CSV table of C-alpha atoms in Angstrom, one decimal:
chain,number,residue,atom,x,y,z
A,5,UNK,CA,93.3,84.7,93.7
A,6,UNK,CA,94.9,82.5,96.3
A,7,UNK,CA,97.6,85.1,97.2
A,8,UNK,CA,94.6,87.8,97.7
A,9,UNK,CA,92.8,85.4,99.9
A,10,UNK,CA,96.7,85.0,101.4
A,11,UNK,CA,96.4,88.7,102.1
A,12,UNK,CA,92.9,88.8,103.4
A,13,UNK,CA,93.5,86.2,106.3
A,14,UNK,CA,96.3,88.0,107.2
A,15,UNK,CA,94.2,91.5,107.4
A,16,UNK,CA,91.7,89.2,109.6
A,17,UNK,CA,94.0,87.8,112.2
A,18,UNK,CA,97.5,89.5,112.2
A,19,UNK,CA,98.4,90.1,115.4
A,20,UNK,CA,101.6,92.9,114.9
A,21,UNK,CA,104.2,93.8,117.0
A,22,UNK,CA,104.5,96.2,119.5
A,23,UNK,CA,107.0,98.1,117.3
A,24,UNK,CA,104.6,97.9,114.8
A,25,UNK,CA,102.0,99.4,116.8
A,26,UNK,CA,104.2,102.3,117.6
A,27,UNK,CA,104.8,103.1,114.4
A,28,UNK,CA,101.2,102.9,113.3
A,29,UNK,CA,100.6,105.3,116.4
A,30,UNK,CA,103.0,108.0,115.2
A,31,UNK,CA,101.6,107.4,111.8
A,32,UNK,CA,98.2,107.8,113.3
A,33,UNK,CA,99.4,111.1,115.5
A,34,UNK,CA,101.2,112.6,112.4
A,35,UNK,CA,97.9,112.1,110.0
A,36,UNK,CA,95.4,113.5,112.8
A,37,UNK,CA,98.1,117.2,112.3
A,38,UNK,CA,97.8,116.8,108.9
A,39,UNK,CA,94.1,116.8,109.1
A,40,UNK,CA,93.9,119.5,111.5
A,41,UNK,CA,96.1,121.5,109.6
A,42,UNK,CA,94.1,121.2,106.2
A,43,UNK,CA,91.1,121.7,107.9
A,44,UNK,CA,92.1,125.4,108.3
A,45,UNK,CA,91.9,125.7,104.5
A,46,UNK,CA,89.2,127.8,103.2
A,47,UNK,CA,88.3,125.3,100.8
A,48,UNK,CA,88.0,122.4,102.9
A,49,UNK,CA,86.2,124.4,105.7
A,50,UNK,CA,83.8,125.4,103.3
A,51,UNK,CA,83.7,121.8,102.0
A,52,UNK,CA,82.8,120.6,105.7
A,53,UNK,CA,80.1,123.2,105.9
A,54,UNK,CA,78.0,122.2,103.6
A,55,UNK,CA,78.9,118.3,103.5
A,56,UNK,CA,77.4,118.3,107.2
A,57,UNK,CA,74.2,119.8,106.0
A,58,UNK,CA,71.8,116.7,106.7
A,59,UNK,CA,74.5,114.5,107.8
A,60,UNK,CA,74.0,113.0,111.0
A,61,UNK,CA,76.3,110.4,113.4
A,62,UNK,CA,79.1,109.9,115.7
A,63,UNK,CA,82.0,110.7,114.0
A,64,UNK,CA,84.1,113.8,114.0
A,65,UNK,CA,85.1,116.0,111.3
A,66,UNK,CA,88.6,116.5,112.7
A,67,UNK,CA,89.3,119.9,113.5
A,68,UNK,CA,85.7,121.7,113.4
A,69,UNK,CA,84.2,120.2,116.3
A,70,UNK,CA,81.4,118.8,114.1
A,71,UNK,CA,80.5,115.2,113.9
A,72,UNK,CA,78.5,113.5,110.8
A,73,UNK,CA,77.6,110.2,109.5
A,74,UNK,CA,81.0,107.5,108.7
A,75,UNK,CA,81.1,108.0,104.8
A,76,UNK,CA,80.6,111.8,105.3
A,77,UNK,CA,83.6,112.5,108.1
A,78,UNK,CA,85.8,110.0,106.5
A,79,UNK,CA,85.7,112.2,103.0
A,80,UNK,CA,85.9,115.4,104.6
A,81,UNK,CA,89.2,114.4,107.0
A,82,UNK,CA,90.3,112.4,104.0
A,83,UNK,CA,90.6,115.3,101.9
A,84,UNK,CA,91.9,117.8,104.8
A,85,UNK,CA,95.0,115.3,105.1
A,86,UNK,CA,95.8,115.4,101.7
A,87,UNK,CA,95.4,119.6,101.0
A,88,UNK,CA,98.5,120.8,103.0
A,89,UNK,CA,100.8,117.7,100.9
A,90,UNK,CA,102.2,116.9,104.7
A,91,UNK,CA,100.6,113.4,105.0
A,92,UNK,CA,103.0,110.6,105.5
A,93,UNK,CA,103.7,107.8,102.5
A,94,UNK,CA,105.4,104.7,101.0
A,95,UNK,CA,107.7,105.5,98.6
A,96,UNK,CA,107.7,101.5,97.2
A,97,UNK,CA,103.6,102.1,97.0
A,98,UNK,CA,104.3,105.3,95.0
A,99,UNK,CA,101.6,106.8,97.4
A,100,UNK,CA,100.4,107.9,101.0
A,101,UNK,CA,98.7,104.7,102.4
A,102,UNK,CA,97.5,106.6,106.1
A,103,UNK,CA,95.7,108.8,104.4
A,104,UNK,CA,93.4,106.4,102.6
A,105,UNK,CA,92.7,104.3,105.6
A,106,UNK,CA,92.9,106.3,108.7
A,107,UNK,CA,89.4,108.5,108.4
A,108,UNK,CA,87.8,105.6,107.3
A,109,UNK,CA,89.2,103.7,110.1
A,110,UNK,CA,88.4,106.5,112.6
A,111,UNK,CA,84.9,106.8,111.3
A,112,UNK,CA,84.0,102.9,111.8
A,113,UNK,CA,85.7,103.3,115.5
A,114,UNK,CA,83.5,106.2,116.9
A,115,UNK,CA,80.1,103.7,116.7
A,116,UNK,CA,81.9,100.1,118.0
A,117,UNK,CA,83.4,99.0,120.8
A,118,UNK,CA,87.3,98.8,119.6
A,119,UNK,CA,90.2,98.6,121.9
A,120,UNK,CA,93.1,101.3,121.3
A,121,UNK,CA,95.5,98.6,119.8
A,122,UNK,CA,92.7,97.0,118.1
A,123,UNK,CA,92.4,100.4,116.1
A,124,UNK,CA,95.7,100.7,116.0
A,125,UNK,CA,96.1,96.9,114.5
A,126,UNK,CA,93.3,98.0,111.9
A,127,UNK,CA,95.2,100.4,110.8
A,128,UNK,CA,98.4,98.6,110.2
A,129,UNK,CA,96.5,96.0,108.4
A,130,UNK,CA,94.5,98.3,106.6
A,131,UNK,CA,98.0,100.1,105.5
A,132,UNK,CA,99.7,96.8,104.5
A,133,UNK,CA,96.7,96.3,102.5
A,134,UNK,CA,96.5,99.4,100.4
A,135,UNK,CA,100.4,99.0,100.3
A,136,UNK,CA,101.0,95.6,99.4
A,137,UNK,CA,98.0,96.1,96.1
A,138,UNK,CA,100.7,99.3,94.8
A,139,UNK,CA,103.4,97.7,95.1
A,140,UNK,CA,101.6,94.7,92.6
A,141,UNK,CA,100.8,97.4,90.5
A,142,UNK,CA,102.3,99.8,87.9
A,143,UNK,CA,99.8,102.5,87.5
A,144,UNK,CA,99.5,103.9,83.9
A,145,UNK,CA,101.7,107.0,84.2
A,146,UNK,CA,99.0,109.2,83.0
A,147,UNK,CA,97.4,108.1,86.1
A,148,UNK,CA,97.4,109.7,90.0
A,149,UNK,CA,97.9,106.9,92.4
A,150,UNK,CA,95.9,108.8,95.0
A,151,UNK,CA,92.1,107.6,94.5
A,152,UNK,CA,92.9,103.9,92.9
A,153,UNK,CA,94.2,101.5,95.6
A,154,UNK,CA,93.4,103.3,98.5
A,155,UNK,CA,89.8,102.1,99.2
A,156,UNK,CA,91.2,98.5,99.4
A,157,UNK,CA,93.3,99.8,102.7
A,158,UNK,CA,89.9,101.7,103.7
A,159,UNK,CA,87.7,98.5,103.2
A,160,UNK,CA,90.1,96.1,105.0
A,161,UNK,CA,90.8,98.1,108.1
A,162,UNK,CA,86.7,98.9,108.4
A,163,UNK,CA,86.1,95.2,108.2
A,164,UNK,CA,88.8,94.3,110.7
A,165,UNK,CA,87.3,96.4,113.0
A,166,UNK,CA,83.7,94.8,112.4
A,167,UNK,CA,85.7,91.2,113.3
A,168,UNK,CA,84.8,90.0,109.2
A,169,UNK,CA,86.7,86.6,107.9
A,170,UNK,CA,89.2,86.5,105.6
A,171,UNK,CA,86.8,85.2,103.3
A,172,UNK,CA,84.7,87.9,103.3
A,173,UNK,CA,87.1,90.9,103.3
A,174,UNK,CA,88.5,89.2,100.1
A,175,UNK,CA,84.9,89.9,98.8
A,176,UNK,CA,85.1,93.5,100.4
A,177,UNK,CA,88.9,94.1,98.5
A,178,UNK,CA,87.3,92.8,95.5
A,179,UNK,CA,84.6,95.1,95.8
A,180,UNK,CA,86.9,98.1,96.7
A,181,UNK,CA,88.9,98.0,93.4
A,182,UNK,CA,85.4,98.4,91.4
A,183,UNK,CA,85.2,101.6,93.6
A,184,UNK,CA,88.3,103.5,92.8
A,185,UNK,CA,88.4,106.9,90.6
A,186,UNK,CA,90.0,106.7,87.2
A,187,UNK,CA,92.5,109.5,88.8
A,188,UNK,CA,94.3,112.2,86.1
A,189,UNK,CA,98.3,112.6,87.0
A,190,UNK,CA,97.6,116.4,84.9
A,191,UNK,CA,95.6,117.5,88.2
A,192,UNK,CA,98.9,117.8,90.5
A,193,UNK,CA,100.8,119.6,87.8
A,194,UNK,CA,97.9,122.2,86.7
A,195,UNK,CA,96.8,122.7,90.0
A,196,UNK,CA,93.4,121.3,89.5
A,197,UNK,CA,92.0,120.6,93.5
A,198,UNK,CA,89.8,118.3,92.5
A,199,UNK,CA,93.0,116.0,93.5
A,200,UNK,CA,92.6,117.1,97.2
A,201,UNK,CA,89.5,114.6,97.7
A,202,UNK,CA,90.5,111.4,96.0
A,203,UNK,CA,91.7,110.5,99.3
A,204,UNK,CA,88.9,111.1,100.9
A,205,UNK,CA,86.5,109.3,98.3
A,206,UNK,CA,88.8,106.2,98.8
A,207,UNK,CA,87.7,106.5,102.5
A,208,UNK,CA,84.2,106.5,101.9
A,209,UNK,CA,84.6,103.9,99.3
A,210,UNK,CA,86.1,101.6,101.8
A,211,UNK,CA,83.4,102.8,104.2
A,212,UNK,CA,80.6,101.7,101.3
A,213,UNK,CA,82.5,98.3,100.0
A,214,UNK,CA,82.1,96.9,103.5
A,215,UNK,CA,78.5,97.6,104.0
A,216,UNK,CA,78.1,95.8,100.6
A,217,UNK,CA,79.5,92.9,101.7
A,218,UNK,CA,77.2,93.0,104.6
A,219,UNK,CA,74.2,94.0,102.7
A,220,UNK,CA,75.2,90.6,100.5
A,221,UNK,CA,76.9,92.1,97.8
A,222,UNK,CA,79.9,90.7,95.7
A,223,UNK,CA,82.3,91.7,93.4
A,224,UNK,CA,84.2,89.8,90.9
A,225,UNK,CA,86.6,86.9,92.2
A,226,UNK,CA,89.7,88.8,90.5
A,227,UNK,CA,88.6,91.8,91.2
A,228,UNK,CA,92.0,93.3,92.2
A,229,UNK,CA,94.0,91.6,89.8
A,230,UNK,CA,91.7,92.6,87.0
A,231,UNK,CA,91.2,95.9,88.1
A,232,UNK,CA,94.9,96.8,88.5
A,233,UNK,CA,95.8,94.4,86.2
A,234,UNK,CA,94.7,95.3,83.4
A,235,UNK,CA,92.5,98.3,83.7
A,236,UNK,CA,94.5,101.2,85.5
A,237,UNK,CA,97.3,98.9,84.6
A,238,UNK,CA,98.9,96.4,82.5
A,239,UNK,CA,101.3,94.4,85.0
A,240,UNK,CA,100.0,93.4,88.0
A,241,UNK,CA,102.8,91.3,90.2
A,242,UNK,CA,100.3,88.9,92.9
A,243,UNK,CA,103.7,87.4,94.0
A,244,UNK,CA,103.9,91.3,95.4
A,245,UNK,CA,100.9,90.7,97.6
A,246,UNK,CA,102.0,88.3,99.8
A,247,UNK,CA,105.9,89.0,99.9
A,248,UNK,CA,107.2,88.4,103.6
A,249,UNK,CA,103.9,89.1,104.7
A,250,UNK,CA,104.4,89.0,108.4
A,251,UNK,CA,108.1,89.9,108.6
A,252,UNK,CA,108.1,92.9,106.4
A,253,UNK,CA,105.5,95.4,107.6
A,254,UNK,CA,105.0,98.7,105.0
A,255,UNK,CA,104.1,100.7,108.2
A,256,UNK,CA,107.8,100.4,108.7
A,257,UNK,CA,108.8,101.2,105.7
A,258,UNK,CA,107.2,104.8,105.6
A,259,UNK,CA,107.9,108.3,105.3
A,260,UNK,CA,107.3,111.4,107.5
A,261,UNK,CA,107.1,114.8,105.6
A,262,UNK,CA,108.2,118.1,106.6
A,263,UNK,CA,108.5,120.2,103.7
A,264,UNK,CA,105.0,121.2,102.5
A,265,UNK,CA,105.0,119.7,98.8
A,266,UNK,CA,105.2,116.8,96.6
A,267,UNK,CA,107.7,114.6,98.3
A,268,UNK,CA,109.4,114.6,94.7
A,269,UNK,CA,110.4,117.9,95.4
A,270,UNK,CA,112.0,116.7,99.1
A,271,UNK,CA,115.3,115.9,97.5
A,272,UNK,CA,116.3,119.0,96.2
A,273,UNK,CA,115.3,120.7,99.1
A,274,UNK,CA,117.1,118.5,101.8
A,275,UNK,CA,120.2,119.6,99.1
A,276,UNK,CA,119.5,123.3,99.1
A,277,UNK,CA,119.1,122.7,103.2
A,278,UNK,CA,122.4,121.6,103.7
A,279,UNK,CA,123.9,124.2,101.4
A,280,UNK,CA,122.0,126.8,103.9
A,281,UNK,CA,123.7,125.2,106.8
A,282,UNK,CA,126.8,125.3,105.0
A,283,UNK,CA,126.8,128.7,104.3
A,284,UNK,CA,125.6,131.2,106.5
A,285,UNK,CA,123.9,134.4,105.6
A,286,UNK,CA,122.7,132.5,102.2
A,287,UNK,CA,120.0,134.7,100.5
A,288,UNK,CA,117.7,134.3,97.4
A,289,UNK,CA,119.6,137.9,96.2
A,290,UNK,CA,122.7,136.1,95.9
A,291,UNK,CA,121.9,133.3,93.5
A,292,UNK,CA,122.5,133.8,90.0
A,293,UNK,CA,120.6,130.2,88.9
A,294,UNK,CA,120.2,127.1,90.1
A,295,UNK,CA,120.3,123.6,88.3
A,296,UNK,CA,118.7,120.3,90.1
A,297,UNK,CA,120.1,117.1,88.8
A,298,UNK,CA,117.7,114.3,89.8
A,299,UNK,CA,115.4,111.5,88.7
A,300,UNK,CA,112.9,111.3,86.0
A,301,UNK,CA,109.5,111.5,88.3
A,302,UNK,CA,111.0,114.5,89.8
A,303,UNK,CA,111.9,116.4,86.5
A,304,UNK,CA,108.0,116.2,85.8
A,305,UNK,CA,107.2,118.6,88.6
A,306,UNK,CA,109.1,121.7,86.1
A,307,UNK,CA,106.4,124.4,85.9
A,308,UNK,CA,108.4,127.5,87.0
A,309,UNK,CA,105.1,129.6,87.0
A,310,UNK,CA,102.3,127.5,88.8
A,311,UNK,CA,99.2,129.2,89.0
A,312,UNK,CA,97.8,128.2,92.3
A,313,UNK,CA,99.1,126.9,95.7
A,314,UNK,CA,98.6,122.9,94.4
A,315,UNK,CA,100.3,123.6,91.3
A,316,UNK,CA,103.3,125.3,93.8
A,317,UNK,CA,103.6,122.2,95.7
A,318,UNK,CA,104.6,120.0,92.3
A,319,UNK,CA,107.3,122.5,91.6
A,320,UNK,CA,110.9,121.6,91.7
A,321,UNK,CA,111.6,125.2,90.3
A,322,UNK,CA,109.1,127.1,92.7
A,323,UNK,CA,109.5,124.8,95.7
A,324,UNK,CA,113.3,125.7,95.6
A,325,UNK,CA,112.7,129.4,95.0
A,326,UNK,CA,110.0,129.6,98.3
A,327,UNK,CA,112.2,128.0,100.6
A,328,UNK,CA,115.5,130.8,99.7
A,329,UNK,CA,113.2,133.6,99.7
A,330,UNK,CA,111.2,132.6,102.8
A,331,UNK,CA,113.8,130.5,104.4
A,332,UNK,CA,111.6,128.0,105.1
A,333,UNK,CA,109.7,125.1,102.8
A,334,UNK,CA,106.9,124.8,105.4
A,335,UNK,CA,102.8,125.7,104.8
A,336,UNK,CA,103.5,129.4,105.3
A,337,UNK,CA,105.6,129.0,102.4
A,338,UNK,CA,103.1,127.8,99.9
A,339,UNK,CA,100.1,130.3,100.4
A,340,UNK,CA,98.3,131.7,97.2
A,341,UNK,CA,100.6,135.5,97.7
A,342,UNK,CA,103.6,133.5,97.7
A,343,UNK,CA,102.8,131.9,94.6
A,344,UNK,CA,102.0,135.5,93.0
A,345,UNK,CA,105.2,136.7,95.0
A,346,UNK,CA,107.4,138.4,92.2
A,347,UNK,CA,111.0,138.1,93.2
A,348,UNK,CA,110.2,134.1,94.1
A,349,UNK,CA,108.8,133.6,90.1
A,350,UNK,CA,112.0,135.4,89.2
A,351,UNK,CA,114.5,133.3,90.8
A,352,UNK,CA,112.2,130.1,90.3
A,353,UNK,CA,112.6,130.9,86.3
A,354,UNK,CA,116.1,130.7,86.7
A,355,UNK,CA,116.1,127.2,88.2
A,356,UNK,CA,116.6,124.2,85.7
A,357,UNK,CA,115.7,120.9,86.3
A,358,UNK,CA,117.6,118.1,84.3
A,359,UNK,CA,117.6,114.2,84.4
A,360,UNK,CA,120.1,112.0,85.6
A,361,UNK,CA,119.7,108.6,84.4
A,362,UNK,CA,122.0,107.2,87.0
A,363,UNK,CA,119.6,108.5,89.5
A,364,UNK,CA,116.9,107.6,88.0
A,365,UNK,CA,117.9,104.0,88.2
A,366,UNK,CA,118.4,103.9,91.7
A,367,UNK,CA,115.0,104.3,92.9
A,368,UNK,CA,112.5,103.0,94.7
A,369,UNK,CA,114.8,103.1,97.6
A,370,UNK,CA,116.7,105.9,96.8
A,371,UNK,CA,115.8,109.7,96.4
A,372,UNK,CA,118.8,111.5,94.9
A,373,UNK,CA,119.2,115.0,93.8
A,374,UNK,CA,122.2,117.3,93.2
A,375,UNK,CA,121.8,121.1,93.6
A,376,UNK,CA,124.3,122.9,91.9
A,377,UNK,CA,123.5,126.9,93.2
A,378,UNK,CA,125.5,129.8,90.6
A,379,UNK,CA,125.8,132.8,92.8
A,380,UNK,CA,125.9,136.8,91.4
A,381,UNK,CA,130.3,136.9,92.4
A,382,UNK,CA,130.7,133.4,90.6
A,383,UNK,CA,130.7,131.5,93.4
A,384,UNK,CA,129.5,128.1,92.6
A,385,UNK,CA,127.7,126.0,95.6
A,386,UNK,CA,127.1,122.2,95.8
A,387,UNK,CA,125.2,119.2,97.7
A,388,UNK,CA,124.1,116.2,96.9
A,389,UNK,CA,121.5,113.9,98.6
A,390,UNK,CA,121.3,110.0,98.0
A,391,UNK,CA,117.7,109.7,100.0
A,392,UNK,CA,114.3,111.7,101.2
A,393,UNK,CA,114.9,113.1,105.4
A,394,UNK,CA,112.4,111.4,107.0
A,395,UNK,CA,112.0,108.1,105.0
A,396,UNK,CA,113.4,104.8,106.6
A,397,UNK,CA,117.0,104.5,105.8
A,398,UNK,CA,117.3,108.4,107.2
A,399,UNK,CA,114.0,108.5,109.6
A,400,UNK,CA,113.0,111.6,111.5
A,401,UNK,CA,113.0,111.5,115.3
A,402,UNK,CA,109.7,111.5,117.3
A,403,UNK,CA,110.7,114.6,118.6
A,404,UNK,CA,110.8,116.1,115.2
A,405,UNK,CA,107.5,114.6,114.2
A,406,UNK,CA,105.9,116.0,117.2
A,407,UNK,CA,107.0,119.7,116.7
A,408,UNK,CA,105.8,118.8,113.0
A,409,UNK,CA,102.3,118.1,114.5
A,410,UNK,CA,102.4,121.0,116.8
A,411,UNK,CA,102.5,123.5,113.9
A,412,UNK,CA,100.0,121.9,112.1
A,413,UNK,CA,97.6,121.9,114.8
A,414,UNK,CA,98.0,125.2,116.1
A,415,UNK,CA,96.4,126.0,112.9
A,416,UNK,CA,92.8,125.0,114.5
A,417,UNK,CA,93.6,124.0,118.1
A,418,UNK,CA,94.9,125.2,121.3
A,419,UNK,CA,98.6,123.6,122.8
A,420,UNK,CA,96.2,121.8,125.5
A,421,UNK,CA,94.2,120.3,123.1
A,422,UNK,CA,96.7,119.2,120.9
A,423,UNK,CA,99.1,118.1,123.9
A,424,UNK,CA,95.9,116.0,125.0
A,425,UNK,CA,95.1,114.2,121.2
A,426,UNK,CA,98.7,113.4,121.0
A,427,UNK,CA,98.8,111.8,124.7
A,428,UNK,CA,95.4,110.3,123.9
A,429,UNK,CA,97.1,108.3,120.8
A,430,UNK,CA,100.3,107.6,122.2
A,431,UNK,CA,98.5,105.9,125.0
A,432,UNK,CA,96.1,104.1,122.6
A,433,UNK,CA,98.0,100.6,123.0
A,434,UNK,CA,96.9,100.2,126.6
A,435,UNK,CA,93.6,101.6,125.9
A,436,UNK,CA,90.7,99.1,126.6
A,437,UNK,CA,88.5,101.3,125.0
A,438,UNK,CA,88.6,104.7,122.4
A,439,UNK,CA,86.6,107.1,124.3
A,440,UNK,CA,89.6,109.5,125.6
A,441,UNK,CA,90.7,109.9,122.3
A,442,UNK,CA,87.5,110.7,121.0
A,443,UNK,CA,86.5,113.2,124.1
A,444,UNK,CA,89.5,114.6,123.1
A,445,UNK,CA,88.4,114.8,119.7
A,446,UNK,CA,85.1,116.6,120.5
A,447,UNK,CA,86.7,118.6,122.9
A,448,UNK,CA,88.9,120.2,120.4
């Protein structure tokens, strides 16, 4: 109890650094494509449709040009970021942080009065939050760790924005872990979408626990602990909570994404990368099989035959198998035609994917995989990775991140409108208030 209430002072008065603003704006930048991008989804844009049927208020459905009520936008851009699998994460969270905090964040912004950097401080806190809580925990392995935490990161960054006491967005945290979803880990691998909104429900969870609190509601004074403790868990570490709080920040501690699946796929493919920069003219006809060598969580995405486009995107053997026939891991490779594409499902089936135990011991820093590829002439072709592109011990430039965001968003917006969102957000640190960035917003 004392290290939550620790943790809940800190969401109320932290005061980060500039480089941790930066980062939280480039997080923020790179979760607004991922929106945008999933927003193009038929699902989702059939989703928005009818969720803003009644739904009145300020704040934007990113990407449509609609606007709704808080708890509505929040769930739709909540579970736009999460469709395309290009949102950002923490690999020592075992999930994607941004994405349960930012729409709700958003959301509470387009009604106050909120500086850029005070948003952007929200944010952070409401990160290290949602962060800090699965890092305590260790999530039943039948469970998916989207949906469970994340409203705790919604709740505190919405009541840091409404100026709340540490006192009180204990109560809110507290409240939030009542809220979660008892999540099923057998969506990802079967494809079931349902999995696309648990972000988004964690958003307007966090949205709901703080108007609780305000209503005068209260949850139970170990809420967390309990909750994650002993209900979608058996260990819960508190000592976790509150571990150089203030000198380590998780926003810092992130990953970008650039391949378009399951980032347990990402190590394998940043192998099968180099091996294509290695060896020019390198085609899908050429390969015989393939074997992956990598750690255990990664050997559970094995399904050579996934029957939809989620179900491709936790696929070792069909992620591989995409990228050498298209030449690219990116959305275009992971539509529903690719999935029924013949000569991928061919070569996919003749991709293995074994355990190393040596690997496996080396996370939660490290990402390895080892990509052994057995060509027709009996050629055989070798890489290795140690760690994930685009996680912190091997970050990807801004630069990179940028074109990243330009692809996504050219998906709904013009280049003007996205050059404008992106300016709007880079800028938000000197920003007395939020309304260019949400001009912008409406304007695209």
């Amino acid at each position: 109890m004392n290290h939550l209430s620790t943790l809940a002072e800190f969401v109320a008065t932290a005061a980060p650094s500039k480089n941790v603003i930066d980062k939280t704006a480039l997080i923020l930048a790179d979760s607004v494509g991922a929106i945008v991008g999933g927003a193009a989804e038929p699902e989702v844009a059939a989703l928005s449709a009818q969720q803003q049927s009644g739904s009145r208020g300020p704040a934007a459905i990113i990407g449509t040009g609609a606007f709704a009520a808080a708890g509505t936008a929040a769930f739709v851009n909540g579970t736009a970021g999460t469709t395309l699998e290009m949102d950002e994460g923490n690999q020592f969270c075992k999930g994607h942080p941004a994405m349960h905090v930012i729409p709700a964040a958003l959301a509470e912004a387009a009604h106050g009065s909120a500086s850029g950097r005070e948003l952007l401080s929200a944010i952070a806190v409401g990160y290290e939050a949602a962060a800090r809580v699965g890092i305590a925990t260790a999530l039943r392995p039948s469970m998916h760790p989207h949906g469970t935490w994340g409203a705790i990161g919604a709740v505190a960054a919405v009541m840091r924005l409404r100026g709340a006491s540490g006192e009180e967005i204990r109560n809110g945290m507290n409240i939030a872990a009542n809220l979660g979803l008892t999540t099923s880990r057998r969506t990802m691998l079967e494809g079931g979408t349902v999995r696309n909104v648990f972000a988004g429900i964690s958003n307007q969870m966090g949205l709901l626990a703080a108007d609780l609190v305000a209503s005068g509601y209260s949850g139970d004074a170990y809420g967390v602990s309990h909750v994650f403790g002993t209900v979608a868990s058996d260990s819960f570490d508190a000592d976790k909570l509150v571990d150089q709080l203030g000198r380590r920040w998780e926003v810092m501690r992130n990953y970008f994404k650039m391949h378009s699946c399951c980032r347990y796929n990402h190590a394998a493919l940043d192998a099968l990368e180099q091996l294509r920069h290695d060896t020019p003219g390198l085609t899908a006809d050429a390969v015989a099989k393939v074997d992956v060598e990598t750690y255990g969580l990664a050997v559970e995405l094995d399904d050579p035959a996934p029957r939809n486009v989620l179900a491709a995107k936790f696929s070792v053997p069909f992620a591989l198998a995409t990228a050498l026939v298209q030449g690219s891991s990116g959305v275009s490779s992971f539509t529903q035609d690719k999935v029924e594409d013949r000569k991928t499902l061919d070569l996919a089936a003749r991709i293995g994917v074994t355990e190393d135990p040596s690997m496996s011991a080396q996370l939660p820093d490290m990402r390895p995989a080892r990509v052994t590829l057995h060509m027709c002439d009996g050629t055989i072709l070798r890489a290795e990775t140690r760690t994930n592109r685009g996680d912190y011990a091997d970050p990807y430039s801004s630069h990179e991140i940028r074109a990243k965001y330009q692809s996504l968003t050219r998906r709904r917006w013009t280049q003007s409108q996205a050059n404008s969102a992106w300016g709007a957000i880079m800028e938000l640190n000197n920003a007395s208030n939020l309304k260019t960035l949400f001009e912008t917003l409406k304007a695209a």
